[in-house]
PDB file of C-alpha atoms in Angstrom:
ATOM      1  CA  UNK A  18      -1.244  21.720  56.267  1.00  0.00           C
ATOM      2  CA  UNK A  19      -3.419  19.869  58.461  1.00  0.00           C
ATOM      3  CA  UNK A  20      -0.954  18.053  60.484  1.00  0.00           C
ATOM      4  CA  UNK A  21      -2.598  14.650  62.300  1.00  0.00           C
ATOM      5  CA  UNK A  22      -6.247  14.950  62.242  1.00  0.00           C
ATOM      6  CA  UNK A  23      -8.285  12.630  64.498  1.00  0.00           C
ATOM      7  CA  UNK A  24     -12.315  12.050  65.082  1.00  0.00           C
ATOM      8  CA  UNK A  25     -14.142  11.964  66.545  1.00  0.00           C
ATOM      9  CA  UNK A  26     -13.596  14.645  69.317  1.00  0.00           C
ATOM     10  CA  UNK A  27     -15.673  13.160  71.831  1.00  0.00           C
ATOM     11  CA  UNK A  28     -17.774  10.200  71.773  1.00  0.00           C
ATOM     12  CA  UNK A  29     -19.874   8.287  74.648  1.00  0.00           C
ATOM     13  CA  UNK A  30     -20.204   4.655  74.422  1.00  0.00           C
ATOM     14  CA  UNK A  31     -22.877   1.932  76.015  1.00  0.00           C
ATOM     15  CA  UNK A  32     -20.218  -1.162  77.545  1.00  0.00           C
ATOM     16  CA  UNK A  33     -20.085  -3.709  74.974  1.00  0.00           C
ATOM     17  CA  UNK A  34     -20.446  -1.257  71.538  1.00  0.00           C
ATOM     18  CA  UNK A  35     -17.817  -1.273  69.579  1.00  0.00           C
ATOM     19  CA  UNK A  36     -16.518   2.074  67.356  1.00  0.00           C
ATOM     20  CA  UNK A  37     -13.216   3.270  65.500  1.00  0.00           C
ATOM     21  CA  UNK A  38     -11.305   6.428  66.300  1.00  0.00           C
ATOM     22  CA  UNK A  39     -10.421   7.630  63.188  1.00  0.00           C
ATOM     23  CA  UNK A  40      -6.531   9.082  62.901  1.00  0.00           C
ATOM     24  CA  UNK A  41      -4.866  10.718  59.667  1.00  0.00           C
ATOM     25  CA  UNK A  42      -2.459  12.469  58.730  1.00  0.00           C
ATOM     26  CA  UNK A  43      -0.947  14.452  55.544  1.00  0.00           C
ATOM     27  CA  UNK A  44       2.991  14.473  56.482  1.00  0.00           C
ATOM     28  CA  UNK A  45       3.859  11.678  54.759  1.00  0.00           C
ATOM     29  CA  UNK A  46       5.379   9.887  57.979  1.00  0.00           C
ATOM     30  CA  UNK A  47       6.165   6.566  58.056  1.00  0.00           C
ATOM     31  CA  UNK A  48       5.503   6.131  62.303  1.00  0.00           C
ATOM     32  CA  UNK A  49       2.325   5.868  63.594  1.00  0.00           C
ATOM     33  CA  UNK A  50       1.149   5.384  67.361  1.00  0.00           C
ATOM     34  CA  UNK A  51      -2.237   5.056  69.255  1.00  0.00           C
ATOM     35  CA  UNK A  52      -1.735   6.598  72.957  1.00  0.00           C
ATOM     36  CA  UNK A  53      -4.247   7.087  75.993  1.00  0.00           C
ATOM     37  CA  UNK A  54      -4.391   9.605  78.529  1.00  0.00           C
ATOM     38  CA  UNK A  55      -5.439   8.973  82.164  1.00  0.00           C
ATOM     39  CA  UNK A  56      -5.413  11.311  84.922  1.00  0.00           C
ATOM     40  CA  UNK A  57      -1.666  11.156  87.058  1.00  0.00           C
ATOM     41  CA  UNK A  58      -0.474   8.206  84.422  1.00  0.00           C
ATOM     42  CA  UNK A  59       0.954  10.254  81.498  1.00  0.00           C
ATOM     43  CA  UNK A  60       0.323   8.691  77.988  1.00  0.00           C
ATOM     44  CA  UNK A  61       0.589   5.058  77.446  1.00  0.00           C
ATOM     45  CA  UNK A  62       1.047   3.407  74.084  1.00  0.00           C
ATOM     46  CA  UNK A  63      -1.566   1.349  72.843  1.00  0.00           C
ATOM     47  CA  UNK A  64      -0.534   0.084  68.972  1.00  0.00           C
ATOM     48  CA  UNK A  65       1.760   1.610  66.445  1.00  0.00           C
ATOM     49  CA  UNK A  66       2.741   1.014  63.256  1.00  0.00           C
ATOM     50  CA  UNK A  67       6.321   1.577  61.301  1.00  0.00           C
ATOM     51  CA  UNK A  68       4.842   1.788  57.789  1.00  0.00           C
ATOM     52  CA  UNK A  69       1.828   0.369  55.458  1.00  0.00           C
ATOM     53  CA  UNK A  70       1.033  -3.227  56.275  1.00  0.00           C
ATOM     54  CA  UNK A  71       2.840  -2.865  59.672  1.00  0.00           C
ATOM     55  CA  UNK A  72       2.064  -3.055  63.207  1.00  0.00           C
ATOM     56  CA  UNK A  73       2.907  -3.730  66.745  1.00  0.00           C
ATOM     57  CA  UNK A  74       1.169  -3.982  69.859  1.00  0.00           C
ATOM     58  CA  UNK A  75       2.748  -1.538  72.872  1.00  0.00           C
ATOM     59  CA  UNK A  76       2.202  -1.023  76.647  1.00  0.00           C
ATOM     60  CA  UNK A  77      -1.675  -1.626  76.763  1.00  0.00           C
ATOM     61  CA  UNK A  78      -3.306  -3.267  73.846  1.00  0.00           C
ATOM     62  CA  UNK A  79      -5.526  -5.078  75.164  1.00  0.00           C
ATOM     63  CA  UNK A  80      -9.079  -4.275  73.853  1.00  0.00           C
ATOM     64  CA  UNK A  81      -8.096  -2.654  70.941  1.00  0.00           C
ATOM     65  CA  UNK A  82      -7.153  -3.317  67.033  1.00  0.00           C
ATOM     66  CA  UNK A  83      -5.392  -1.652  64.224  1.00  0.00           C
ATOM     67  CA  UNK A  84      -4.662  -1.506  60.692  1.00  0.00           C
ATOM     68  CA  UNK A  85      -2.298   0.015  58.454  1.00  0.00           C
ATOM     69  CA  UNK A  86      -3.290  -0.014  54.973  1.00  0.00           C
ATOM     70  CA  UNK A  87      -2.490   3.395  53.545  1.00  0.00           C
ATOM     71  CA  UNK A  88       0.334   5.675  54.638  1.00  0.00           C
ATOM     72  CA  UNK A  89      -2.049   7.884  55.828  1.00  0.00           C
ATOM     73  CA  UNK A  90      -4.547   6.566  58.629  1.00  0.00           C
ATOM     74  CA  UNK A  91      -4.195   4.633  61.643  1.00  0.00           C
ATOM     75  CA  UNK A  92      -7.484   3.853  62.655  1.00  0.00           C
ATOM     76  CA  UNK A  93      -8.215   2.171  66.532  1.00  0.00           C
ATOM     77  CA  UNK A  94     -10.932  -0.057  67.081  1.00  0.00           C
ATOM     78  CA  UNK A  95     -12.353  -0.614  70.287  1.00  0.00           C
ATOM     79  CA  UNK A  96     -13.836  -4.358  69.662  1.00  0.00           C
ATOM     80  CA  UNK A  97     -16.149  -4.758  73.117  1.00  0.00           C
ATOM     81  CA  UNK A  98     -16.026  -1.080  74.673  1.00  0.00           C
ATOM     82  CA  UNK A  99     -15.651  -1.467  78.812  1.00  0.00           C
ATOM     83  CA  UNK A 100     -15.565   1.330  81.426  1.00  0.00           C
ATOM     84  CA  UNK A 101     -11.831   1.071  82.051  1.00  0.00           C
ATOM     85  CA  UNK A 102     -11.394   2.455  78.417  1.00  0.00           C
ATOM     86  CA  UNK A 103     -12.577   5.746  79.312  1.00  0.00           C
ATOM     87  CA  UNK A 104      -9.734   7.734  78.364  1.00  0.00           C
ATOM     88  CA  UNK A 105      -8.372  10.638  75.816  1.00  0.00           C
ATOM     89  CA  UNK A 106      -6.710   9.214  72.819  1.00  0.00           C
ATOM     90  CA  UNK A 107      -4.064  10.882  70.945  1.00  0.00           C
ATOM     91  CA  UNK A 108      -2.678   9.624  67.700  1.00  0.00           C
ATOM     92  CA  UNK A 109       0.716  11.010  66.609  1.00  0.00           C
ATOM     93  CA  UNK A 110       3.052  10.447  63.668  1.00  0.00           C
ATOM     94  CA  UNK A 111       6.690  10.595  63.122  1.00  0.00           C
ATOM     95  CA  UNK A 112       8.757  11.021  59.990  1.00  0.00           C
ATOM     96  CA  UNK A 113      11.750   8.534  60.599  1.00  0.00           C
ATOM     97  CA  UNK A 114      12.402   6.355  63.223  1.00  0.00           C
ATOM     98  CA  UNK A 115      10.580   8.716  65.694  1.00  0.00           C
ATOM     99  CA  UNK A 116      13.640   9.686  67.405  1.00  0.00           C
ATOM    100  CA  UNK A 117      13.240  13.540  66.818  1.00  0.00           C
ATOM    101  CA  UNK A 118       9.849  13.801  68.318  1.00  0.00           C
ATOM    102  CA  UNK A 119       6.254  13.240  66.961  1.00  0.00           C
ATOM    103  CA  UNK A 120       3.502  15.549  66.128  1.00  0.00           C
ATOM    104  CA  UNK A 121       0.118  14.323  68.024  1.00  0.00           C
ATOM    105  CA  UNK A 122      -3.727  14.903  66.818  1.00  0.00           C
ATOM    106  CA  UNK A 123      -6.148  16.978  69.263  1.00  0.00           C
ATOM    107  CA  UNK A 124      -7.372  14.115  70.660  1.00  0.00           C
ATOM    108  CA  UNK A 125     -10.565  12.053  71.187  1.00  0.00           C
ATOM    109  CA  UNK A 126     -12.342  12.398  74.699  1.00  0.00           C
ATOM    110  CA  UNK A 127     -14.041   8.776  74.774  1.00  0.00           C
ATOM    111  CA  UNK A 128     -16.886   7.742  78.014  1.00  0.00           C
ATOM    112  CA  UNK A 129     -18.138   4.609  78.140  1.00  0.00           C
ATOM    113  CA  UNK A 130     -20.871   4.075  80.649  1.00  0.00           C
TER     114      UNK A 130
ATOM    115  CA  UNK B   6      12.842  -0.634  81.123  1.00  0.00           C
ATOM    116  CA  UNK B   7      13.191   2.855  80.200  1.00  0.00           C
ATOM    117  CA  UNK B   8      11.404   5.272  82.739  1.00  0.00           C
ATOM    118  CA  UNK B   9      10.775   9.224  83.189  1.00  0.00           C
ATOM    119  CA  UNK B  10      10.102  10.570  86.429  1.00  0.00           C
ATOM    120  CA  UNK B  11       8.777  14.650  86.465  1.00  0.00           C
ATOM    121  CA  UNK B  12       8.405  16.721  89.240  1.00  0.00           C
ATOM    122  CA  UNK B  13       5.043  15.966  91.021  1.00  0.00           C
ATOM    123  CA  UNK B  14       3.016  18.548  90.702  1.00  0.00           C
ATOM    124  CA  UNK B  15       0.360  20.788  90.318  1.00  0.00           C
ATOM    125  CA  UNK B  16       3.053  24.111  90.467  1.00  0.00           C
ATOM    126  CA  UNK B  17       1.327  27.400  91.263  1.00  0.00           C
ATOM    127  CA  UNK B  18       3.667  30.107  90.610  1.00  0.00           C
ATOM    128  CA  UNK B  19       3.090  33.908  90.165  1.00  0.00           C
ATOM    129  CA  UNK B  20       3.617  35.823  86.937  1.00  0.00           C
ATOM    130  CA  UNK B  21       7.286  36.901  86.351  1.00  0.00           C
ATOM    131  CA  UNK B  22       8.379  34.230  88.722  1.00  0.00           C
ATOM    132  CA  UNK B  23      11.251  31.632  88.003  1.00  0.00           C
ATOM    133  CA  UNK B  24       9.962  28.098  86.880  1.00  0.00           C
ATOM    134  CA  UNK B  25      11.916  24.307  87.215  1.00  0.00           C
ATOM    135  CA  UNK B  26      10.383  21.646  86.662  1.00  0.00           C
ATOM    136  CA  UNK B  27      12.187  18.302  87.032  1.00  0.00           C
ATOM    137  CA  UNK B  28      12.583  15.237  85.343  1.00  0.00           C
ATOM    138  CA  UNK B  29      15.351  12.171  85.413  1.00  0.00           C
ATOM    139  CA  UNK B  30      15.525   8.673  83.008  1.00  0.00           C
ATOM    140  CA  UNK B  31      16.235   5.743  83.007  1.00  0.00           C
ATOM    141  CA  UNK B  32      17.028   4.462  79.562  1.00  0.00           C
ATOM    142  CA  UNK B  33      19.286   1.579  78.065  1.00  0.00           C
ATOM    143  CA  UNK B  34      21.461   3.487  75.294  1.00  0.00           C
ATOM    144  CA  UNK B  35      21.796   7.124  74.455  1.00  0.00           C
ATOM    145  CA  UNK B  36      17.986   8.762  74.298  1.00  0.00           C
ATOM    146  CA  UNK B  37      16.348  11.620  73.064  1.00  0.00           C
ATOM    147  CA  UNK B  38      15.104  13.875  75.386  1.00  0.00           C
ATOM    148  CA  UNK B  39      11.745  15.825  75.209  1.00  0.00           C
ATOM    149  CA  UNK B  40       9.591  18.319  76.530  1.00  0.00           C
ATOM    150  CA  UNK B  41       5.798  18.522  75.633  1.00  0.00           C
ATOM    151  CA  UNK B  42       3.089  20.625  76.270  1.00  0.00           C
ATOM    152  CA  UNK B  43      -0.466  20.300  76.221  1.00  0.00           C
ATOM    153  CA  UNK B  44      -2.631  23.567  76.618  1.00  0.00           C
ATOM    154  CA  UNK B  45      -6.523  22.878  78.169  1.00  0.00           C
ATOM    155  CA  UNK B  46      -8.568  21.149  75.442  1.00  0.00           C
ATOM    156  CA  UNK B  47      -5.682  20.202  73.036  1.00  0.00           C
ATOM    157  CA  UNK B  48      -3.182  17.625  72.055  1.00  0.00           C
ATOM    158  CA  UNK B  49       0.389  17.672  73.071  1.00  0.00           C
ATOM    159  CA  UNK B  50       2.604  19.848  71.155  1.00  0.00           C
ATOM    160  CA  UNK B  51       6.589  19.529  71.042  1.00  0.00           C
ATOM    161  CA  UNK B  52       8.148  22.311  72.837  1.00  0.00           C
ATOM    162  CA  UNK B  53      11.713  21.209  72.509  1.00  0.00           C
ATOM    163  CA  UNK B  54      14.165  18.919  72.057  1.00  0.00           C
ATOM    164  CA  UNK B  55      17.739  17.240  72.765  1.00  0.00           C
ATOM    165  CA  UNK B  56      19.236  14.531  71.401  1.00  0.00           C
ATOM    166  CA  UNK B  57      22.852  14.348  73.007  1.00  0.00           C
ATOM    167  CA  UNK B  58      24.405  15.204  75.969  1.00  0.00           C
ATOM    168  CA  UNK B  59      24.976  18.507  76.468  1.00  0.00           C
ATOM    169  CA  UNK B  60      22.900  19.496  74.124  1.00  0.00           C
ATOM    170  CA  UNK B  61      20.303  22.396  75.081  1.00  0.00           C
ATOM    171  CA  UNK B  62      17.056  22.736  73.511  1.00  0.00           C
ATOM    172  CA  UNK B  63      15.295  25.944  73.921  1.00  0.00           C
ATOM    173  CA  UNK B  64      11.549  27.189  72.456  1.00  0.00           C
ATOM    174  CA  UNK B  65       9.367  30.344  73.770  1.00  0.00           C
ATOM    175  CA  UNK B  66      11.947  31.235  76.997  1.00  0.00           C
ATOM    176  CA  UNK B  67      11.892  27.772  77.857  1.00  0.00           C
ATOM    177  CA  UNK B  68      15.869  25.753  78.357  1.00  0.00           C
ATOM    178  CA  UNK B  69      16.671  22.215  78.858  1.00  0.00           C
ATOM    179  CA  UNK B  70      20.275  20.704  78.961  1.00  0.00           C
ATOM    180  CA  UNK B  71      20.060  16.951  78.691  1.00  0.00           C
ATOM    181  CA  UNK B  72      22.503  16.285  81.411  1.00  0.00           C
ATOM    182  CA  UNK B  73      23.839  12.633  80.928  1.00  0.00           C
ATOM    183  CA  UNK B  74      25.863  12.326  84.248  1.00  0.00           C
ATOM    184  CA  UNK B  75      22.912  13.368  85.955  1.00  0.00           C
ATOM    185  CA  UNK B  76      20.087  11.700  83.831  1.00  0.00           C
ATOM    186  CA  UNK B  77      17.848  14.977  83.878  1.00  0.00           C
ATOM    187  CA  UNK B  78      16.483  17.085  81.464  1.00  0.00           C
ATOM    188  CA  UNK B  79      15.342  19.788  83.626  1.00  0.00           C
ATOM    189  CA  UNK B  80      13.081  22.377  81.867  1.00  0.00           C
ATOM    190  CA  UNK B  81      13.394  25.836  83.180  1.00  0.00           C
ATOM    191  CA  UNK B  82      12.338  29.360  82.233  1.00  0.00           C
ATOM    192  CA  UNK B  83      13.371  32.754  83.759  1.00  0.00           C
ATOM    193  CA  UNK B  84      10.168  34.723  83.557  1.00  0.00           C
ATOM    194  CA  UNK B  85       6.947  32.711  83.444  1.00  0.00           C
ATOM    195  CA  UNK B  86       3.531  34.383  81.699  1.00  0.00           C
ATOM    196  CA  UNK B  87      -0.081  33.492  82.706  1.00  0.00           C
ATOM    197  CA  UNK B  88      -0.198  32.276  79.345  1.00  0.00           C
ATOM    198  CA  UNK B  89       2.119  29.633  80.063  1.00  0.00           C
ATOM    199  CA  UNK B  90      -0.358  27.599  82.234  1.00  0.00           C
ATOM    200  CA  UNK B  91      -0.517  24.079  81.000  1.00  0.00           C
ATOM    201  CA  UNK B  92       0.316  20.352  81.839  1.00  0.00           C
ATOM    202  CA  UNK B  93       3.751  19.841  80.922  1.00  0.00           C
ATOM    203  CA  UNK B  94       5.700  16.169  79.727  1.00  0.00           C
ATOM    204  CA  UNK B  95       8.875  14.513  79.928  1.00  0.00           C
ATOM    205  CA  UNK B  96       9.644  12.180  77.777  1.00  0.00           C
ATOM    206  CA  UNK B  97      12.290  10.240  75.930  1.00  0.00           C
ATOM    207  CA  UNK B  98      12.723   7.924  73.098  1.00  0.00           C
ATOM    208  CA  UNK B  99      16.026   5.448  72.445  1.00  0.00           C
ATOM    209  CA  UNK B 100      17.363   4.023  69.066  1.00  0.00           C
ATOM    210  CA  UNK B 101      16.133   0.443  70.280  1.00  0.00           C
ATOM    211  CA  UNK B 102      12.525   1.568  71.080  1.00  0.00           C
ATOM    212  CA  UNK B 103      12.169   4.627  68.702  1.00  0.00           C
ATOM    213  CA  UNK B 104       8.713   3.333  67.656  1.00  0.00           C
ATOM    214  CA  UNK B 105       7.647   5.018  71.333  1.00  0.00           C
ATOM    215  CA  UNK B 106       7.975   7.744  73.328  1.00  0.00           C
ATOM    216  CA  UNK B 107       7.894   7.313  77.183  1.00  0.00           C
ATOM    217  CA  UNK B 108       6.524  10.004  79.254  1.00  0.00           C
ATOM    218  CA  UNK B 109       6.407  10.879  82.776  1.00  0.00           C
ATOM    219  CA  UNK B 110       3.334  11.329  84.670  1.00  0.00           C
ATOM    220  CA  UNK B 111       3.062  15.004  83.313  1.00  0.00           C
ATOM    221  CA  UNK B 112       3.211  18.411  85.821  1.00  0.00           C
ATOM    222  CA  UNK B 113       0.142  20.899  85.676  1.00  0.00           C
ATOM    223  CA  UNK B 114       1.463  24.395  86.062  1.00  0.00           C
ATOM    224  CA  UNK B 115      -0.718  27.316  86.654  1.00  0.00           C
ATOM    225  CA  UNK B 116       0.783  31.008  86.171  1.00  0.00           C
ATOM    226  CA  UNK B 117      -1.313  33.289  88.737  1.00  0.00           C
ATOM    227  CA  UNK B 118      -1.049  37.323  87.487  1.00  0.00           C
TER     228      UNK B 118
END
């Protein structure tokens, strides 16, 4: 049982490159988010997504896309990387509304310089 | 909007001693309280829950009542390990905005032997 399952683990960017952080999981869970990390800010949402086909922006999406076409990933594109996107991103999922908690990925330690 | 506020930290505390750590909301409706951890290098992990008042959630030694009159959800454990060391997150979700979780700013805790 693998749980959410992100990649990559760390990456380091030029400013301007674009990449996707790859998110998955194997739960079957209908909720999906995108969150960052930054030092003294706790996690922020970025995107998430209530099901296949569906998603919504959240507290800081600007700079980044999603999709939802399978049940199963969530992936985050960063579309013109910039410095202020230095971050760790955590994916998580949630069977249900989300209500009872989600289970989050190990994260992806992202640098752009 | 709906807010957390922890207990700013970093806590140093010795081994065996007697650990609080607070947080209070701010949420329209009836939340769901939550404590997270996240150990160095890893994702955040649920360590435990409430989803009424006056409910207690308890995992590994550690309690939380979700007090509504106060709006806390102080986490607390009698006898803290060295193993214990870790950032530690508030956080709630409500029925309206159960796509999210909010968190607070997060409290590093270090258990000295």
């Amino acid at each position: 049982n693998a749980g959410v399952t992100q990649t990559p683990k760390f990456q380091v960017l030029k400013t301007g490159q674009s990449m996707t952080l790859q998110c998955a999981q194997d739960m079957n869970h209908e909720y999906m988010s995108w969150y960052r990390q930054d030092p003294g800010m706790g996690l922020r949402l970025i995107h998430y997504s209530v099901g296949a086909g569906i998603t919504d922006q959240g507290e800081v999406p600007n700079g980044y896309n999603v999709s939802r076409s399978t049940t199963e990933d969530f992936p985050l594109r960063l579309l013109s990387a910039a410095p202020s996107q230095t971050s760790v991103y955590f994916c998580a999922s949630s069977y249900g509304q989300g209500y009872y908690g989600y289970t989050f990925g190990s994260g992806t330690r992202l640098t752009v310089v | 909007g709906d807010s957390v506020t922890q207990m700013e930290g970093p806590v140093t505390l010795s081994e065996e001693a007697f650990l609080t750590i607070n947080c209070t909301y701010t949420a329209t409706g009836y939340p769901s309280l939550f404590w997270y951890v996240q150990y160095p290098g890893e994702g955040l992990q649920l360590l435990l829950k409430a989803t009424k008042a006056d409910d207690k959630g308890s995992n590994k030694g550690f309690e939380a009542t979700y007090r509504k009159e106060t709006t806390s959800f102080h986490l607390e454990k009698g006898s803290v390990q060295v193993s214990d060391s870790a950032v530690y997150f508030c956080a709630l979700s409500t029925i309206q905005g159960a796509q999210k979780l909010v968190f607070g700013q997060g409290t590093r805790l270090t258990i000295n032997p």
